[in-house]
Amino acid sequence: MNKVGPSLVTSYTFKSGKEYIVKIKVTAFKTSESITLDLLTFEDLQLLRARKLERSSCSNLNNTTNNRRYLILTYTVEFDRLSDFRKIEKMYNKKFNIVNNNYSFIIWGLAIHLILLWGVLDVNFHSPIIQELPNVPILKNAPAKRLVLFVADGLRFRTFIEAPPKFLKHIMTDIGAWGISHTRMPTESRPGIVAICAGLYEDPSAIFKGWKENPVDFDSVFNQSYLSWAWGSPDIIPMFTKGAGENVHGDSYPPEWQNFDIMHGQIWRLDSWVFDKYIDWLREDAHKVKNTERVVIFLHLLGCDTTGHTAKPHSRKYVDNMNYVDWKIEEVVQMTENFFGDNSTAYIFTSDHGMTDWGSHGSGSTDETETPLIVWGAGINAFNFRQNVEQVDITPLISSLIGAPIPINNEGVLPWQYLSTNNLKYINHALLNNLKQLTYQVKANHKMNCENNGLADWREIELDNKISTFDKDSETEDLNEKLKEIVNTIKLAKKSLLYFRQYQRTRFLLYLSIIWLGWIILLFFKITGVIRPRLNSFILLITNCVFIVLVTMILIMHKVSGCNNWRLPCYAFLTMISFWLATRSIIIYTVKLKVCKSKYYWTIITGIIFLLTIMFIGLTYRFALSIGMLFITLVQKIVLKSSQSLFFWTALSLAIFPLLPVVEPYPRVYIIILSICVVTLIVALKMHSRYRKAVEIFRLIVTGLIYLECIDGRSWISWTILSTTPLYIFTYPMQLKKRMQGIVLGLFCPLVLLSASYEPFFFIILALHLSCWSQFNVSSIQVYQSTKNPLTIEELLKAAIFMLYTLLCFFGTGNMASVSSFDPSWTRHFVTVFSPFTMFLLILLKLSIPLMLIGCTSHTLGSSSIFLGVLLLGDCLSLPLMYYVTPQGSWLDIGSAISRFTIAIFLPCLIVLLHYLSYPLITFSPNKHKFYINLKKDHIV
């Protein structure tokens, strides 16, 4: 009798009852081949016994079966024509159009997550850029012929106002106007500069097209000027000069000058280069435009940002850099006034974004969104009280001072209080230009977002009537009263613009909600469902026909409506697809959410809901994660029956970290070195292999010397430690305990080089805690096949626990601001020259290292369905967060809502991804030159 061994077929699970068995009986041939059947259910076993009762080989069947769901661990039974078994399954799936391709499922899930993230940003922050809008006319008799714009990159208002530099303080109190310029998320250089010079906020589509250039064509004050010159960073200047007309000129210093190394010296070199370039232009070329109007000069000063990232914004070096900029501005202003001598130059000093205490930016905290604004010179009203503006309001201010047309996509409102009140008539004309420019956008957005029925909205009619009235100048009219009316009409234009931009917001959010719910239903049935024994192909056919009819109706309705908004049919089409797949999964599958311990059923359900609530609160308040960790200790003790003291004490230790202050501005070197000493001591006392002990102690010593800056690791040493980490891990034996030890020690050194405070201690305690999840005491690693067994309620609880671990990895050492902000000091042992892509990858690696540990631990749990459960719970968590994202409210609220939603939607995906990516770390053995797979399974009955 020929045996079909485990090398050919490892396991198969019957889940569809009689329907499968009947088809097997019909197509089978009488042979004596056999196979190992694994995890047969009780019902399936009874059917097989009836079929095979006459065969003697079935006499050894285990008669101790009971009503438990899983009965057989490993049993060899005769079977008929096993080579046809997969053909039967394929035939069955083809008949009912059942798609069991895991790759297709993963691709669809990833696409859904990207679509939802993009959709939420698109609905709330859709690109404000509309091409081919008409220009407003040039203003006559402008108060200034030229304007010099100083942008001190990364200068926050708090540091500026606490120690105001001498010259700018004199401007604020005596001859100019000043206030706070409120920026918006993301507080980065590109969107900040675009807001200042173009009057529009970040275009969501830009985040997928690169860091250094705004890839979308947009209008700016430089395009609308007669001539413009710009000097500064190579990441900013090309953004305005690339593709611009001959009226825009610019130059920038080499990219390698953007060095974050505080020991590099010449911290003012970046700013001095810009000032020197302007002075050279003033001496050599300025005479050509001495009497020319509508000239804009832009000086982008990166020194404060660079110094703030390294020395932090409350340091002496940061203040010194600010004072240096102040001194050079005074020199430039004096030279400019002496050269032109016509008192027709206006000056604006501001910043693109602020900075946190720890030297990062990107989030929505007050320190990041508040920047100084100081205006003086020709046409400026001198007052010594604060007049706050939004950052986009600077654009119409620049245009109005020199009489240039306002950029066509500007969203800002002219802060007329900054203009000299000696010429109210000009202020009225400037405000009227602003009103016309906003009205053009209102009409364009109405046409784009609403059905084109040929009728004007009452808002458009009222705006047109007001503009027509304002255009009729009268010698006897009250200019102050007219100014108030124009300002009130501008408010109506702003509200109308927001209304039409969000006209479809409710419909889009409904579409996104259905898309997301459809995905959650599909995922739920994927991990908890089994195929129904009897399927009605007619119902599936009707479902497919209804889907085709609905999609056709959507396309026809969109075509007939004449609406130019392509987003409407796209979102509707994706909604139909998600709804169709969810409906098919309900028809094809039936839920089998098993309960191993029925007496704890409601306890487990309550625990899962409680953990989800804790995670929801923990995204805003870190201390909630501590409560969650305390709850996990109770769950492990009561439900999962764990008596390990190590689990209890490490859980309590992990609960302390969310209560500690977040990682602070300066690296806590003594904490890092202490963690290295602790690990070195553990290695010296616990590791038995002398070779590995020597190698690990050497790696730890070199890491400590790099962190103490006794040696410079940026050239190759730090990169060698990082790149050889997988090779180091592969030297450990395949025994589970030792391989996990190698993973922890291998990842520890790269984490130290990317840390600033107590992150290594968190990693050590997390590693000890996760080691308690190893449930099987085996001599070699058990790599489990991806079975099709439904998820049990206990496994869903484990999924909720591991979801909490993922949030703890992010917020155990930081908060929302520290996670979503950018701090180059984390990467100082690898790179110092500004390289956004490299720095982003290194920071992503730092955040992912604790998650890699979770991913490696996951392979000891015995079921990959647990991590699909993590994905399910994470997606349920992100659904309500979608409605918290809004373009209105404070800058901090807007930024925090975006960050919470982004983290909630991508954390589960990341942990599932790392679950599969960590597979080689625990299975690859260089000695065998192959992946080691143990086909033997130990199952819990």
Short mmCIF file of C-alpha atoms in Angstrom, two decimals, residues 226-506:
data_model
loop_
_atom_site.label_atom_id
_atom_site.label_comp_id
_atom_site.label_asym_id
_atom_site.label_seq_id
_atom_site.Cartn_x
_atom_site.Cartn_y
_atom_site.Cartn_z
CA TYR A 226 6.96 91.93 -12.63
CA LEU A 227 10.34 90.55 -11.47
CA SER A 228 11.35 88.31 -8.58
CA TRP A 229 14.60 87.07 -7.08
CA ALA A 230 14.93 84.30 -4.49
CA TRP A 231 17.86 82.82 -2.57
CA GLY A 232 17.90 80.04 -0.03
CA SER A 233 17.57 76.30 0.49
CA PRO A 234 17.77 73.90 -2.48
CA ASP A 235 14.61 72.29 -1.10
CA ILE A 236 12.59 75.52 -1.37
CA ILE A 237 13.84 77.79 -4.13
CA PRO A 238 13.40 75.31 -7.05
CA MET A 239 9.78 74.95 -5.97
CA PHE A 240 9.10 78.46 -7.32
CA THR A 241 11.70 78.75 -10.08
CA LYS A 242 11.11 75.38 -11.74
CA GLY A 243 8.73 75.87 -14.64
CA ALA A 244 8.23 79.55 -13.85
CA GLY A 245 8.50 82.34 -16.37
CA GLU A 246 11.49 84.52 -17.10
CA ASN A 247 10.40 86.97 -14.42
CA VAL A 248 11.40 84.57 -11.58
CA HIS A 249 15.10 84.13 -10.79
CA GLY A 250 16.61 82.05 -8.00
CA ASP A 251 19.72 80.41 -6.63
CA SER A 252 20.50 78.05 -3.76
CA TYR A 253 23.50 76.65 -1.93
CA PRO A 254 24.69 73.01 -2.25
CA PRO A 255 22.45 70.42 -0.51
CA GLU A 256 25.36 69.06 1.54
CA TRP A 257 25.53 72.35 3.41
CA GLN A 258 22.33 71.42 5.23
CA ASN A 259 24.27 69.64 7.95
CA PHE A 260 22.64 68.95 11.31
CA ASP A 261 25.96 68.27 13.01
CA ILE A 262 26.23 70.80 15.83
CA MET A 263 30.00 70.27 15.86
CA HIS A 264 30.25 71.09 12.19
CA GLY A 265 30.86 74.75 12.92
CA GLN A 266 29.81 77.81 10.95
CA ILE A 267 26.19 77.42 12.01
CA TRP A 268 25.43 80.75 10.34
CA ARG A 269 26.93 79.81 6.99
CA LEU A 270 23.56 79.03 5.40
CA ASP A 271 22.10 82.41 6.31
CA SER A 272 25.25 84.37 5.57
CA TRP A 273 25.35 82.89 2.05
CA VAL A 274 21.80 84.16 1.42
CA PHE A 275 22.56 87.65 2.75
CA ASP A 276 25.78 87.81 0.74
CA LYS A 277 23.94 86.84 -2.43
CA TYR A 278 21.42 89.62 -1.89
CA ILE A 279 24.14 92.17 -1.20
CA ASP A 280 25.96 91.09 -4.38
CA TRP A 281 22.73 91.51 -6.34
CA LEU A 282 22.21 94.92 -4.77
CA ARG A 283 25.66 96.02 -5.92
CA GLU A 284 25.65 94.42 -9.37
CA ASP A 285 22.13 94.06 -10.75
CA ALA A 286 19.73 96.11 -8.67
CA HIS A 287 20.33 99.26 -10.70
CA LYS A 288 18.46 97.64 -13.59
CA VAL A 289 15.22 97.63 -11.61
CA LYS A 290 15.74 100.77 -9.52
CA ASN A 291 12.51 102.36 -10.76
CA THR A 292 10.62 99.17 -11.57
CA GLU A 293 7.37 98.36 -9.77
CA ARG A 294 6.00 95.03 -8.52
CA VAL A 295 9.40 93.57 -7.59
CA VAL A 296 9.59 90.77 -4.98
CA ILE A 297 12.81 89.68 -3.25
CA PHE A 298 12.71 86.47 -1.20
CA LEU A 299 15.38 85.48 1.34
CA HIS A 300 14.90 82.01 2.78
CA LEU A 301 16.97 81.63 5.98
CA LEU A 302 17.42 78.03 7.14
CA GLY A 303 19.83 78.64 10.04
CA CYS A 304 17.25 78.67 12.85
CA ASP A 305 15.71 75.41 11.65
CA THR A 306 19.07 73.66 11.42
CA THR A 307 20.21 74.95 14.82
CA GLY A 308 16.86 74.13 16.40
CA HIS A 309 17.02 70.51 15.27
CA THR A 310 20.45 70.04 16.84
CA ALA A 311 20.80 72.47 19.75
CA LYS A 312 17.00 72.82 20.36
CA PRO A 313 15.01 76.08 20.21
CA HIS A 314 15.62 77.15 23.81
CA SER A 315 19.40 76.85 23.52
CA ARG A 316 21.94 79.64 23.39
CA LYS A 317 22.94 78.67 19.86
CA TYR A 318 19.35 79.01 18.63
CA VAL A 319 19.03 82.48 20.16
CA ASP A 320 22.45 83.44 18.78
CA ASN A 321 21.34 82.39 15.30
CA MET A 322 18.18 84.47 15.68
CA ASN A 323 20.25 87.48 16.77
CA TYR A 324 22.61 86.97 13.83
CA VAL A 325 19.65 87.05 11.43
CA ASP A 326 18.43 90.21 13.15
CA TRP A 327 21.83 91.87 12.75
CA LYS A 328 22.05 90.97 9.06
CA ILE A 329 18.49 92.15 8.41
CA GLU A 330 19.37 95.52 9.89
CA GLU A 331 22.39 95.69 7.60
CA VAL A 332 20.37 94.67 4.54
CA VAL A 333 17.59 97.17 5.27
CA GLN A 334 20.07 100.00 5.68
CA MET A 335 21.87 99.12 2.42
CA THR A 336 18.56 98.78 0.56
CA GLU A 337 17.26 102.14 1.74
CA ASN A 338 20.57 103.81 0.91
CA PHE A 339 20.62 102.32 -2.59
CA PHE A 340 17.04 103.01 -3.69
CA GLY A 341 16.47 106.10 -1.56
CA ASP A 342 12.78 106.44 -2.46
CA ASN A 343 11.09 105.07 0.66
CA SER A 344 9.19 102.67 -1.60
CA THR A 345 10.40 99.39 -0.15
CA ALA A 346 8.22 97.25 2.16
CA TYR A 347 9.64 94.52 4.39
CA ILE A 348 8.04 91.39 5.85
CA PHE A 349 9.70 89.11 8.37
CA THR A 350 8.05 85.81 9.30
CA SER A 351 8.61 82.06 9.62
CA ASP A 352 7.16 79.05 7.88
CA HIS A 353 6.68 76.96 11.04
CA GLY A 354 7.72 76.72 14.66
CA MET A 355 9.39 73.95 16.60
CA THR A 356 8.84 71.82 19.70
CA ASP A 357 11.10 71.84 22.73
CA TRP A 358 12.79 68.69 21.47
CA GLY A 359 13.59 70.26 18.11
CA SER A 360 10.98 68.68 15.86
CA HIS A 361 8.08 69.96 13.79
CA GLY A 362 5.28 68.60 11.66
CA SER A 363 2.49 68.28 14.19
CA GLY A 364 -0.06 70.82 15.43
CA SER A 365 1.19 72.00 18.83
CA THR A 366 1.18 75.70 19.67
CA ASP A 367 4.97 75.96 19.45
CA GLU A 368 4.83 74.54 15.92
CA THR A 369 1.89 76.58 14.60
CA GLU A 370 2.69 80.03 16.04
CA THR A 371 5.30 82.07 14.18
CA PRO A 372 6.21 85.78 14.32
CA LEU A 373 5.06 88.27 11.70
CA ILE A 374 6.65 91.74 11.49
CA VAL A 375 5.88 94.23 8.70
CA TRP A 376 7.41 97.67 8.12
CA GLY A 377 8.34 100.09 5.40
CA ALA A 378 6.32 101.70 2.61
CA GLY A 379 2.54 101.64 3.06
CA ILE A 380 2.63 100.06 6.53
CA ASN A 381 0.54 101.24 9.46
CA ALA A 382 2.67 101.57 12.60
CA PHE A 383 1.07 100.19 15.76
CA ASN A 384 2.64 98.52 18.77
CA PHE A 385 -0.12 96.04 19.61
CA ARG A 386 -0.42 92.50 18.34
CA GLN A 387 -2.55 91.79 15.26
CA ASN A 388 -2.77 88.07 14.57
CA VAL A 389 -3.33 86.61 11.11
CA GLU A 390 -3.52 83.25 9.41
CA GLN A 391 -0.45 82.32 7.43
CA VAL A 392 -2.27 82.44 4.10
CA ASP A 393 -3.25 86.08 4.80
CA ILE A 394 0.34 87.10 4.13
CA THR A 395 -0.11 86.42 0.40
CA PRO A 396 -2.75 89.12 -0.26
CA LEU A 397 -0.73 91.45 1.99
CA ILE A 398 2.34 91.03 -0.25
CA SER A 399 0.28 91.50 -3.42
CA SER A 400 -1.55 94.56 -2.09
CA LEU A 401 1.61 96.31 -0.94
CA ILE A 402 3.14 96.21 -4.43
CA GLY A 403 -0.13 96.35 -6.40
CA ALA A 404 0.26 92.92 -8.03
CA PRO A 405 -2.70 90.63 -8.79
CA ILE A 406 -3.47 88.22 -5.96
CA PRO A 407 -2.58 84.58 -6.87
CA ILE A 408 -5.66 82.91 -8.32
CA ASN A 409 -5.93 80.10 -5.72
CA ASN A 410 -5.30 82.30 -2.70
CA GLU A 411 -7.49 81.56 0.34
CA GLY A 412 -6.17 84.37 2.50
CA VAL A 413 -7.94 87.57 3.51
CA LEU A 414 -6.03 90.84 3.33
CA PRO A 415 -5.17 91.98 6.91
CA TRP A 416 -5.99 95.59 6.04
CA GLN A 417 -5.06 96.76 9.54
CA TYR A 418 -1.40 96.37 8.51
CA LEU A 419 -1.81 98.93 5.70
CA SER A 420 -1.47 102.65 6.29
CA THR A 421 -4.86 104.23 6.92
CA ASN A 422 -3.79 107.43 5.14
CA ASN A 423 -5.14 105.99 1.90
CA LEU A 424 -8.46 104.30 2.66
CA LYS A 425 -9.44 104.37 -0.99
CA TYR A 426 -6.50 102.15 -1.93
CA ILE A 427 -7.32 99.78 0.94
CA ASN A 428 -10.89 99.50 -0.38
CA HIS A 429 -9.61 98.71 -3.87
CA ALA A 430 -7.21 96.10 -2.46
CA LEU A 431 -9.99 94.46 -0.45
CA LEU A 432 -12.26 94.52 -3.49
CA ASN A 433 -9.56 92.73 -5.49
CA ASN A 434 -9.39 90.15 -2.71
CA LEU A 435 -13.18 89.76 -2.83
CA LYS A 436 -13.22 89.29 -6.62
CA GLN A 437 -10.43 86.73 -6.47
CA LEU A 438 -12.31 84.70 -3.83
CA THR A 439 -15.57 84.99 -5.79
CA TYR A 440 -13.91 83.50 -8.88
CA GLN A 441 -13.03 80.47 -6.75
CA VAL A 442 -16.56 80.25 -5.34
CA LYS A 443 -18.03 80.01 -8.84
CA ALA A 444 -15.45 77.48 -10.00
CA ASN A 445 -16.01 75.25 -6.97
CA HIS A 446 -19.78 75.48 -7.41
CA LYS A 447 -19.46 74.33 -11.00
CA MET A 448 -17.04 71.54 -10.10
CA ASN A 449 -18.77 70.12 -7.02
CA CYS A 450 -22.46 70.58 -7.84
CA GLU A 451 -24.69 69.29 -10.57
CA ASN A 452 -24.42 71.66 -13.50
CA ASN A 453 -28.06 72.70 -13.83
CA GLY A 454 -27.28 76.11 -15.28
CA LEU A 455 -28.68 77.96 -12.26
CA ALA A 456 -26.62 80.24 -10.06
CA ASP A 457 -26.66 79.77 -6.31
CA TRP A 458 -28.01 82.62 -4.17
CA ARG A 459 -24.53 83.07 -2.74
CA GLU A 460 -23.10 83.75 -6.18
CA ILE A 461 -25.90 86.18 -6.98
CA GLU A 462 -25.37 88.11 -3.76
CA LEU A 463 -21.59 88.25 -4.25
CA ASP A 464 -22.02 89.50 -7.84
CA ASN A 465 -24.48 92.17 -6.72
CA LYS A 466 -22.17 93.35 -3.95
CA ILE A 467 -19.16 93.52 -6.28
CA SER A 468 -21.20 95.47 -8.84
CA THR A 469 -22.16 97.95 -6.15
CA PHE A 470 -18.61 98.33 -4.84
CA ASP A 471 -17.27 98.91 -8.36
CA LYS A 472 -19.32 102.09 -8.65
CA ASP A 473 -17.00 104.62 -7.04
CA SER A 474 -18.61 107.73 -5.62
CA GLU A 475 -16.88 110.83 -4.40
CA THR A 476 -19.39 111.24 -1.57
CA GLU A 477 -19.35 107.66 -0.27
CA ASP A 478 -18.18 106.90 3.25
CA LEU A 479 -14.91 104.98 2.80
CA ASN A 480 -15.00 103.55 6.32
CA GLU A 481 -18.53 102.23 5.82
CA LYS A 482 -17.61 100.79 2.43
CA LEU A 483 -14.58 99.09 3.98
CA LYS A 484 -16.80 97.40 6.58
CA GLU A 485 -19.22 96.23 3.88
CA ILE A 486 -16.40 94.77 1.77
CA VAL A 487 -14.97 92.98 4.80
CA ASN A 488 -18.38 91.47 5.59
CA THR A 489 -18.81 90.40 1.96
CA ILE A 490 -15.38 88.75 2.04
CA LYS A 491 -16.60 86.75 5.03
CA LEU A 492 -19.56 85.62 2.95
CA ALA A 493 -17.20 84.66 0.11
CA LYS A 494 -15.04 82.61 2.50
CA LYS A 495 -18.10 80.81 3.89
CA SER A 496 -19.39 80.19 0.38
CA LEU A 497 -16.03 78.83 -0.74
CA LEU A 498 -15.97 76.44 2.24
CA TYR A 499 -19.60 75.46 1.56
CA PHE A 500 -19.01 74.50 -2.04
CA ARG A 501 -15.72 72.76 -1.29
CA GLN A 502 -17.52 70.64 1.29
CA TYR A 503 -20.76 70.40 -0.67
CA GLN A 504 -20.24 66.69 -1.25
CA ARG A 505 -18.55 66.05 2.11
CA THR A 506 -21.52 64.27 3.70
#
